[in-house]
Every structure is written in structure tokens, then in C-alpha cells.
mmCIF file with all atom_site columns, C-alpha atoms in Angstrom:
data_model
loop_
_atom_site.group_PDB
_atom_site.id
_atom_site.type_symbol
_atom_site.label_atom_id
_atom_site.label_alt_id
_atom_site.label_comp_id
_atom_site.label_asym_id
_atom_site.label_entity_id
_atom_site.label_seq_id
_atom_site.pdbx_PDB_ins_code
_atom_site.Cartn_x
_atom_site.Cartn_y
_atom_site.Cartn_z
_atom_site.occupancy
_atom_site.B_iso_or_equiv
_atom_site.pdbx_formal_charge
_atom_site.auth_seq_id
_atom_site.auth_comp_id
_atom_site.auth_asym_id
_atom_site.auth_atom_id
_atom_site.pdbx_PDB_model_num
ATOM 1   C CA . MET A 1 1   ? 9.498   -139.377 -16.334 1.00 49.00 ? 1093 MET A CA 1
ATOM 2   C CA . SER A 1 2   ? 7.734   -137.157 -13.841 1.00 53.00 ? 1094 SER A CA 1
ATOM 3   C CA . LYS A 1 3   ? 4.717   -137.723 -16.007 1.00 60.00 ? 1095 LYS A CA 1
ATOM 4   C CA . GLY A 1 4   ? 4.601   -140.911 -15.693 1.00 60.00 ? 1096 GLY A CA 1
ATOM 5   C CA . LEU A 1 5   ? 4.467   -140.452 -11.480 1.00 60.00 ? 1097 LEU A CA 1
ATOM 6   C CA . LYS A 1 6   ? 1.576   -138.654 -11.808 1.00 75.00 ? 1098 LYS A CA 1
ATOM 7   C CA . SER A 1 7   ? -0.047  -140.696 -13.936 1.00 87.00 ? 1099 SER A CA 1
ATOM 8   C CA . ARG A 1 8   ? 0.589   -143.775 -11.626 1.00 87.00 ? 1100 ARG A CA 1
ATOM 9   C CA . LYS A 1 9   ? -0.963  -141.598 -8.569  1.00 88.00 ? 1101 LYS A CA 1
ATOM 10  C CA . LYS A 1 10  ? -4.034  -141.009 -10.334 1.00 90.00 ? 1102 LYS A CA 1
ATOM 11  C CA . GLN A 1 11  ? -4.158  -144.767 -11.072 1.00 91.00 ? 1103 GLN A CA 1
ATOM 12  C CA . ARG A 1 12  ? -3.392  -145.471 -7.415  1.00 92.00 ? 1104 ARG A CA 1
ATOM 13  C CA . LEU A 1 13  ? -6.069  -142.779 -6.446  1.00 93.00 ? 1105 LEU A CA 1
ATOM 14  C CA . ILE A 1 14  ? -8.509  -144.300 -8.905  1.00 93.00 ? 1106 ILE A CA 1
ATOM 15  C CA . VAL A 1 15  ? -8.120  -147.881 -7.638  1.00 94.00 ? 1107 VAL A CA 1
ATOM 16  C CA . LEU A 1 16  ? -8.355  -146.797 -3.833  1.00 95.00 ? 1108 LEU A CA 1
ATOM 17  C CA . SER A 1 17  ? -11.416 -144.828 -4.628  1.00 95.00 ? 1109 SER A CA 1
ATOM 18  C CA . THR A 1 18  ? -12.872 -148.112 -5.909  1.00 96.00 ? 1110 THR A CA 1
ATOM 19  C CA . ALA A 1 19  ? -12.222 -150.114 -3.239  1.00 96.00 ? 1111 ALA A CA 1
ATOM 20  C CA . VAL A 1 20  ? -13.596 -147.689 -0.853  1.00 96.00 ? 1112 VAL A CA 1
ATOM 21  C CA . ALA A 1 21  ? -16.636 -147.169 -3.209  1.00 96.00 ? 1113 ALA A CA 1
ATOM 22  C CA . ALA A 1 22  ? -17.089 -151.070 -3.024  1.00 96.00 ? 1114 ALA A CA 1
ATOM 23  C CA . LEU A 1 23  ? -16.644 -151.446 0.660   1.00 96.00 ? 1115 LEU A CA 1
ATOM 24  C CA . VAL A 1 24  ? -19.120 -148.732 1.326   1.00 95.00 ? 1116 VAL A CA 1
ATOM 25  C CA . GLY A 1 25  ? -21.671 -150.609 -1.241  1.00 94.00 ? 1117 GLY A CA 1
ATOM 26  C CA . ALA A 1 26  ? -21.003 -153.944 0.600   1.00 93.00 ? 1118 ALA A CA 1
ATOM 27  C CA . VAL A 1 27  ? -21.480 -152.768 3.778   1.00 91.00 ? 1119 VAL A CA 1
ATOM 28  C CA . LEU A 1 28  ? -24.681 -151.073 3.049   1.00 88.00 ? 1120 LEU A CA 1
ATOM 29  C CA . LEU A 1 29  ? -25.870 -153.936 1.282   1.00 86.00 ? 1121 LEU A CA 1
ATOM 30  C CA . VAL A 1 30  ? -25.207 -156.240 4.352   1.00 83.00 ? 1122 VAL A CA 1
ATOM 31  C CA . LEU A 1 31  ? -27.260 -153.800 6.438   1.00 78.00 ? 1123 LEU A CA 1
ATOM 32  C CA . PHE A 1 32  ? -30.057 -153.358 3.856   1.00 76.00 ? 1124 PHE A CA 1
ATOM 33  C CA . ALA A 1 33  ? -30.307 -157.697 3.632   1.00 74.00 ? 1125 ALA A CA 1
ATOM 34  C CA . LEU A 1 34  ? -30.216 -157.820 7.909   1.00 69.00 ? 1126 LEU A CA 1
ATOM 35  C CA . GLY A 1 35  ? -32.564 -154.967 7.843   1.00 62.00 ? 1127 GLY A CA 1
ATOM 36  C CA . GLY A 1 36  ? -36.330 -155.072 9.435   1.00 55.00 ? 1128 GLY A CA 1
ATOM 37  C CA . ASP A 1 37  ? -36.649 -157.465 12.089  1.00 52.00 ? 1129 ASP A CA 1
ATOM 38  C CA . SER A 1 38  ? -32.973 -158.701 12.782  1.00 53.00 ? 1130 SER A CA 1
ATOM 39  C CA . LEU A 1 39  ? -32.204 -154.742 13.615  1.00 58.00 ? 1131 LEU A CA 1
ATOM 40  C CA . SER A 1 40  ? -34.903 -154.528 15.846  1.00 66.00 ? 1132 SER A CA 1
ATOM 41  C CA . LEU A 1 41  ? -34.774 -152.179 19.615  1.00 81.00 ? 1133 LEU A CA 1
ATOM 42  C CA . PHE A 1 42  ? -34.170 -154.287 22.568  1.00 86.00 ? 1134 PHE A CA 1
ATOM 43  C CA . LEU A 1 43  ? -36.000 -152.228 25.559  1.00 89.00 ? 1135 LEU A CA 1
ATOM 44  C CA . GLN A 1 44  ? -36.954 -152.572 28.891  1.00 89.00 ? 1136 GLN A CA 1
ATOM 45  C CA . PRO A 1 45  ? -41.152 -151.211 29.895  1.00 90.00 ? 1137 PRO A CA 1
ATOM 46  C CA . SER A 1 46  ? -39.372 -148.043 31.529  1.00 88.00 ? 1138 SER A CA 1
ATOM 47  C CA . SER A 1 47  ? -37.826 -147.154 28.299  1.00 88.00 ? 1139 SER A CA 1
ATOM 48  C CA . VAL A 1 48  ? -40.750 -148.084 25.978  1.00 90.00 ? 1140 VAL A CA 1
ATOM 49  C CA . LEU A 1 49  ? -42.671 -145.476 28.290  1.00 89.00 ? 1141 LEU A CA 1
ATOM 50  C CA . GLU A 1 50  ? -40.105 -142.880 27.456  1.00 90.00 ? 1142 GLU A CA 1
ATOM 51  C CA . LYS A 1 51  ? -39.797 -142.976 23.929  1.00 88.00 ? 1143 LYS A CA 1
ATOM 52  C CA . LYS A 1 52  ? -43.530 -143.473 23.302  1.00 88.00 ? 1144 LYS A CA 1
ATOM 53  C CA . ILE A 1 53  ? -43.009 -146.631 21.014  1.00 87.00 ? 1145 ILE A CA 1
ATOM 54  C CA . GLN A 1 54  ? -45.431 -146.110 18.551  1.00 88.00 ? 1146 GLN A CA 1
ATOM 55  C CA . ALA A 1 55  ? -47.899 -149.000 18.049  1.00 91.00 ? 1147 ALA A CA 1
ATOM 56  C CA . GLY A 1 56  ? -46.845 -151.334 15.273  1.00 91.00 ? 1148 GLY A CA 1
ATOM 57  C CA . GLN A 1 57  ? -42.969 -150.405 15.545  1.00 89.00 ? 1149 GLN A CA 1
ATOM 58  C CA . ARG A 1 58  ? -41.224 -154.378 16.256  1.00 90.00 ? 1150 ARG A CA 1
ATOM 59  C CA . PHE A 1 59  ? -38.922 -154.432 19.109  1.00 90.00 ? 1151 PHE A CA 1
ATOM 60  C CA . ARG A 1 60  ? -37.652 -156.390 21.825  1.00 90.00 ? 1152 ARG A CA 1
ATOM 61  C CA . LEU A 1 61  ? -39.007 -156.359 25.317  1.00 91.00 ? 1153 LEU A CA 1
ATOM 62  C CA . GLY A 1 62  ? -36.874 -157.110 28.218  1.00 89.00 ? 1154 GLY A CA 1
ATOM 63  C CA . GLY A 1 63  ? -37.409 -157.764 31.592  1.00 87.00 ? 1155 GLY A CA 1
ATOM 64  C CA . LEU A 1 64  ? -38.625 -159.859 34.606  1.00 86.00 ? 1156 LEU A CA 1
ATOM 65  C CA . VAL A 1 65  ? -42.531 -161.793 34.311  1.00 89.00 ? 1157 VAL A CA 1
ATOM 66  C CA . GLN A 1 66  ? -44.214 -160.213 37.118  1.00 89.00 ? 1158 GLN A CA 1
ATOM 67  C CA . ASP A 1 67  ? -45.257 -162.645 39.927  1.00 88.00 ? 1159 ASP A CA 1
ATOM 68  C CA . GLY A 1 68  ? -49.151 -163.222 39.957  1.00 91.00 ? 1160 GLY A CA 1
ATOM 69  C CA . SER A 1 69  ? -49.446 -162.022 36.261  1.00 92.00 ? 1161 SER A CA 1
ATOM 70  C CA . PHE A 1 70  ? -49.296 -165.190 34.704  1.00 94.00 ? 1162 PHE A CA 1
ATOM 71  C CA . LYS A 1 71  ? -52.967 -166.222 33.092  1.00 94.00 ? 1163 LYS A CA 1
ATOM 72  C CA . LYS A 1 72  ? -53.557 -169.101 29.979  1.00 94.00 ? 1164 LYS A CA 1
ATOM 73  C CA . LEU A 1 73  ? -56.785 -168.042 28.475  1.00 92.00 ? 1165 LEU A CA 1
ATOM 74  C CA . GLU A 1 74  ? -59.582 -171.152 27.181  1.00 92.00 ? 1166 GLU A CA 1
ATOM 75  C CA . ASP A 1 75  ? -58.155 -171.761 24.047  1.00 92.00 ? 1167 ASP A CA 1
ATOM 76  C CA . GLY A 1 76  ? -54.844 -173.073 25.727  1.00 89.00 ? 1168 GLY A CA 1
ATOM 77  C CA . LEU A 1 77  ? -52.415 -171.480 23.712  1.00 91.00 ? 1169 LEU A CA 1
ATOM 78  C CA . THR A 1 78  ? -52.725 -167.878 24.404  1.00 94.00 ? 1170 THR A CA 1
ATOM 79  C CA . TYR A 1 79  ? -50.968 -166.309 27.551  1.00 95.00 ? 1171 TYR A CA 1
ATOM 80  C CA . LYS A 1 80  ? -51.136 -163.173 29.249  1.00 96.00 ? 1172 LYS A CA 1
ATOM 81  C CA . PHE A 1 81  ? -48.332 -161.923 31.274  1.00 95.00 ? 1173 PHE A CA 1
ATOM 82  C CA . VAL A 1 82  ? -46.756 -158.643 32.824  1.00 94.00 ? 1174 VAL A CA 1
ATOM 83  C CA . VAL A 1 83  ? -42.840 -157.871 31.761  1.00 92.00 ? 1175 VAL A CA 1
ATOM 84  C CA . THR A 1 84  ? -41.577 -155.453 34.561  1.00 89.00 ? 1176 THR A CA 1
ATOM 85  C CA . ASP A 1 85  ? -38.221 -153.740 34.958  1.00 86.00 ? 1177 ASP A CA 1
ATOM 86  C CA . CYS A 1 86  ? -39.717 -153.139 38.520  1.00 84.00 ? 1178 CYS A CA 1
ATOM 87  C CA . ALA A 1 87  ? -40.045 -148.937 37.415  1.00 85.00 ? 1179 ALA A CA 1
ATOM 88  C CA . ALA A 1 88  ? -42.845 -149.618 34.928  1.00 89.00 ? 1180 ALA A CA 1
ATOM 89  C CA . ASP A 1 89  ? -44.843 -152.460 33.594  1.00 91.00 ? 1181 ASP A CA 1
ATOM 90  C CA . ILE A 1 90  ? -45.998 -153.814 30.251  1.00 94.00 ? 1182 ILE A CA 1
ATOM 91  C CA . PRO A 1 91  ? -48.864 -156.166 29.421  1.00 96.00 ? 1183 PRO A CA 1
ATOM 92  C CA . VAL A 1 92  ? -47.920 -159.254 27.308  1.00 96.00 ? 1184 VAL A CA 1
ATOM 93  C CA . GLN A 1 93  ? -49.892 -161.468 25.079  1.00 96.00 ? 1185 GLN A CA 1
ATOM 94  C CA . PHE A 1 94  ? -48.411 -164.631 23.576  1.00 96.00 ? 1186 PHE A CA 1
ATOM 95  C CA . LYS A 1 95  ? -49.758 -167.020 21.258  1.00 95.00 ? 1187 LYS A CA 1
ATOM 96  C CA . GLY A 1 96  ? -47.540 -170.435 21.180  1.00 92.00 ? 1188 GLY A CA 1
ATOM 97  C CA . LEU A 1 97  ? -45.590 -172.730 22.981  1.00 92.00 ? 1189 LEU A CA 1
ATOM 98  C CA . LEU A 1 98  ? -43.589 -171.240 25.870  1.00 91.00 ? 1190 LEU A CA 1
ATOM 99  C CA . PRO A 1 99  ? -40.006 -172.454 26.571  1.00 90.00 ? 1191 PRO A CA 1
ATOM 100 C CA . ASP A 1 100 ? -39.933 -175.006 29.274  1.00 88.00 ? 1192 ASP A CA 1
ATOM 101 C CA . LEU A 1 101 ? -37.880 -172.382 31.564  1.00 85.00 ? 1193 LEU A CA 1
ATOM 102 C CA . PHE A 1 102 ? -40.473 -169.850 31.384  1.00 89.00 ? 1194 PHE A CA 1
ATOM 103 C CA . ARG A 1 103 ? -42.028 -168.940 34.901  1.00 87.00 ? 1195 ARG A CA 1
ATOM 104 C CA . GLU A 1 104 ? -42.968 -165.550 36.864  1.00 88.00 ? 1196 GLU A CA 1
ATOM 105 C CA . GLY A 1 105 ? -40.262 -164.062 38.262  1.00 82.00 ? 1197 GLY A CA 1
ATOM 106 C CA . GLN A 1 106 ? -37.375 -165.051 35.567  1.00 82.00 ? 1198 GLN A CA 1
ATOM 107 C CA . GLY A 1 107 ? -36.147 -163.110 33.116  1.00 84.00 ? 1199 GLY A CA 1
ATOM 108 C CA . VAL A 1 108 ? -37.810 -162.741 29.734  1.00 88.00 ? 1200 VAL A CA 1
ATOM 109 C CA . VAL A 1 109 ? -37.275 -161.139 26.004  1.00 90.00 ? 1201 VAL A CA 1
ATOM 110 C CA . THR A 1 110 ? -40.177 -161.048 24.183  1.00 92.00 ? 1202 THR A CA 1
ATOM 111 C CA . GLU A 1 111 ? -40.075 -159.738 20.427  1.00 92.00 ? 1203 GLU A CA 1
ATOM 112 C CA . GLY A 1 112 ? -43.119 -158.270 18.843  1.00 93.00 ? 1204 GLY A CA 1
ATOM 113 C CA . ALA A 1 113 ? -45.111 -155.133 18.501  1.00 93.00 ? 1205 ALA A CA 1
ATOM 114 C CA . LEU A 1 114 ? -47.510 -152.652 20.677  1.00 93.00 ? 1206 LEU A CA 1
ATOM 115 C CA . ASP A 1 115 ? -50.943 -152.841 19.598  1.00 93.00 ? 1207 ASP A CA 1
ATOM 116 C CA . ALA A 1 116 ? -53.178 -149.818 19.719  1.00 93.00 ? 1208 ALA A CA 1
ATOM 117 C CA . THR A 1 117 ? -54.523 -150.571 23.130  1.00 94.00 ? 1209 THR A CA 1
ATOM 118 C CA . GLY A 1 118 ? -50.658 -150.675 24.670  1.00 91.00 ? 1210 GLY A CA 1
ATOM 119 C CA . ILE A 1 119 ? -50.865 -154.154 24.908  1.00 95.00 ? 1211 ILE A CA 1
ATOM 120 C CA . PHE A 1 120 ? -47.431 -156.088 23.556  1.00 95.00 ? 1212 PHE A CA 1
ATOM 121 C CA . MET A 1 121 ? -48.562 -158.528 21.369  1.00 96.00 ? 1213 MET A CA 1
ATOM 122 C CA . ALA A 1 122 ? -45.674 -161.172 21.380  1.00 95.00 ? 1214 ALA A CA 1
ATOM 123 C CA . ASP A 1 123 ? -44.681 -163.689 18.447  1.00 94.00 ? 1215 ASP A CA 1
ATOM 124 C CA . THR A 1 124 ? -41.571 -165.083 19.905  1.00 93.00 ? 1216 THR A CA 1
ATOM 125 C CA . VAL A 1 125 ? -40.825 -165.993 23.762  1.00 92.00 ? 1217 VAL A CA 1
ATOM 126 C CA . LEU A 1 126 ? -37.294 -166.334 25.229  1.00 90.00 ? 1218 LEU A CA 1
ATOM 127 C CA . ALA A 1 127 ? -36.966 -167.472 29.032  1.00 85.00 ? 1219 ALA A CA 1
ATOM 128 C CA . LYS A 1 128 ? -33.187 -166.452 30.683  1.00 73.00 ? 1220 LYS A CA 1
ATOM 129 C CA . HIS A 1 129 ? -32.174 -169.205 32.520  1.00 67.00 ? 1221 HIS A CA 1
ATOM 130 C CA . ASP A 1 130 ? -30.107 -167.742 35.154  1.00 62.00 ? 1222 ASP A CA 1
ATOM 131 C CA . GLU A 1 131 ? -30.158 -164.064 36.399  1.00 56.00 ? 1223 GLU A CA 1
ATOM 132 C CA . ASN A 1 132 ? -26.636 -163.947 38.124  1.00 62.00 ? 1224 ASN A CA 1
ATOM 133 C CA . TYR A 1 133 ? -25.589 -163.077 34.854  1.00 58.00 ? 1225 TYR A CA 1
ATOM 134 C CA . THR A 1 134 ? -27.146 -160.054 32.980  1.00 59.00 ? 1226 THR A CA 1
ATOM 135 C CA . PRO A 1 135 ? -25.671 -158.012 30.303  1.00 54.00 ? 1227 PRO A CA 1
ATOM 136 C CA . LYS A 1 136 ? -25.036 -154.620 30.668  1.00 57.00 ? 1228 LYS A CA 1
ATOM 137 C CA . GLY A 1 137 ? -28.193 -152.257 30.132  1.00 56.00 ? 1229 GLY A CA 1
ATOM 138 C CA . THR A 1 138 ? -30.748 -155.239 30.444  1.00 56.00 ? 1230 THR A CA 1
ATOM 139 C CA . MET A 1 139 ? -30.615 -154.971 34.924  1.00 61.00 ? 1231 MET A CA 1
ATOM 140 C CA . PRO A 1 140 ? -34.278 -153.918 35.966  1.00 63.00 ? 1232 PRO A CA 1
ATOM 141 C CA . LYS A 1 141 ? -34.351 -150.080 36.685  1.00 63.00 ? 1233 LYS A CA 1
ATOM 142 C CA . ASN A 1 142 ? -35.132 -150.660 40.229  1.00 63.00 ? 1234 ASN A CA 1
ATOM 143 C CA . VAL A 1 143 ? -33.386 -153.214 41.409  1.00 62.00 ? 1235 VAL A CA 1
ATOM 144 C CA . GLU A 1 144 ? -34.212 -153.262 44.915  1.00 65.00 ? 1236 GLU A CA 1
ATOM 145 C CA . ALA A 1 145 ? -37.729 -153.424 44.118  1.00 63.00 ? 1237 ALA A CA 1
ATOM 146 C CA . CYS A 1 146 ? -37.094 -156.873 42.409  1.00 67.00 ? 1238 CYS A CA 1
ATOM 147 C CA . GLU A 1 147 ? -36.550 -159.764 44.064  1.00 60.00 ? 1239 GLU A CA 1
ATOM 148 C CA . HIS A 1 148 ? -36.459 -162.883 42.761  1.00 52.00 ? 1240 HIS A CA 1
ATOM 149 C CA . PRO A 1 149 ? -39.111 -165.220 43.965  1.00 50.00 ? 1241 PRO A CA 1
ATOM 150 C CA . GLU A 1 150 ? -36.599 -168.090 44.523  1.00 49.00 ? 1242 GLU A CA 1
ATOM 151 C CA . LYS A 1 151 ? -34.445 -165.604 46.898  1.00 52.00 ? 1243 LYS A CA 1
ATOM 152 C CA . ALA A 1 152 ? -37.484 -164.596 48.379  1.00 48.00 ? 1244 ALA A CA 1
ATOM 153 C CA . ALA A 1 153 ? -38.576 -168.449 49.099  1.00 47.00 ? 1245 ALA A CA 1
ATOM 154 C CA . GLY A 1 154 ? -35.604 -168.749 51.350  1.00 47.00 ? 1246 GLY A CA 1
ATOM 155 C CA . TYR A 1 155 ? -33.619 -171.345 48.752  1.00 47.00 ? 1247 TYR A CA 1
#
């Protein structure tokens, strides 16, 4: 009788070990399937400079579009602007259609990579519509130095 119990415990241990191994394998498969672009970092300009991000590494750059920095190039589809967290600035170049809510002084999240000259070549630009709510970790580093353009205009 005791020999049967030992074999039951062994069977349970084998089943439990197999289940844990299958679960770990499933989690790893999901992570590899989502890997690459979908697991990119979100960084503000000062974090990019602190971490010395290498050219070509994809990440998301977030911050405010610096007032007076927006330029539309002659081809009509390429835009240049500066993303700032009021402590550091990163020049951004984007070719495509900008979202309707995009404007200077507004929050923006861009996705792309730095080129060899330090310009962030964005392939995606998302405009944030409201500055009243900002998720933790996305507030500008130097909030006192940042002033929303509508607030400065007295709206």
C-alpha cells in the first residue's frame, strides 16, 4: 500500500512539473511573439541623454512639442520639431500625416530611433489630447520650466 502512495506522489509531481514547464513555455512564446517593436521603451528626452541610447535602437519618445520648433519641409510631408521635457531637448523628424491634435506646446509620443546625428527619426506620432491627466513617469522633468501655451495666453 505504501508503494502505491509513493507512485501517486511521483505521478502528481510529474504532472505538476509538466504543467509548470508548459506554462513557462507558453509565457516565453508570448513574450517572443510580442517582442521587438511592441516592447519598446518609453523615454523622455533627458532619459535618452542619460542612458546614452545608441543610434538605431527603437524606443518611444515622449514630451512636449517645444514652442517655435515646428517646421514643415518643402516636400510637404516631412516635419521637424523638438520634443522637450523642459530639462533636455531632442530634435525629431517625421514623414507622414500628423494627428489633428498635434501642435506646439502639446504633449506628444513618438516612436522610432535616433540616427547617427542624434535626430530622432519618428515613424509614428501620437498627440496627447489633455494635459490635465498625465500617467506617472511621463510628467516633464522640470515642470516649473514648462508652461502650457494656452495657460500663457490666459485661456
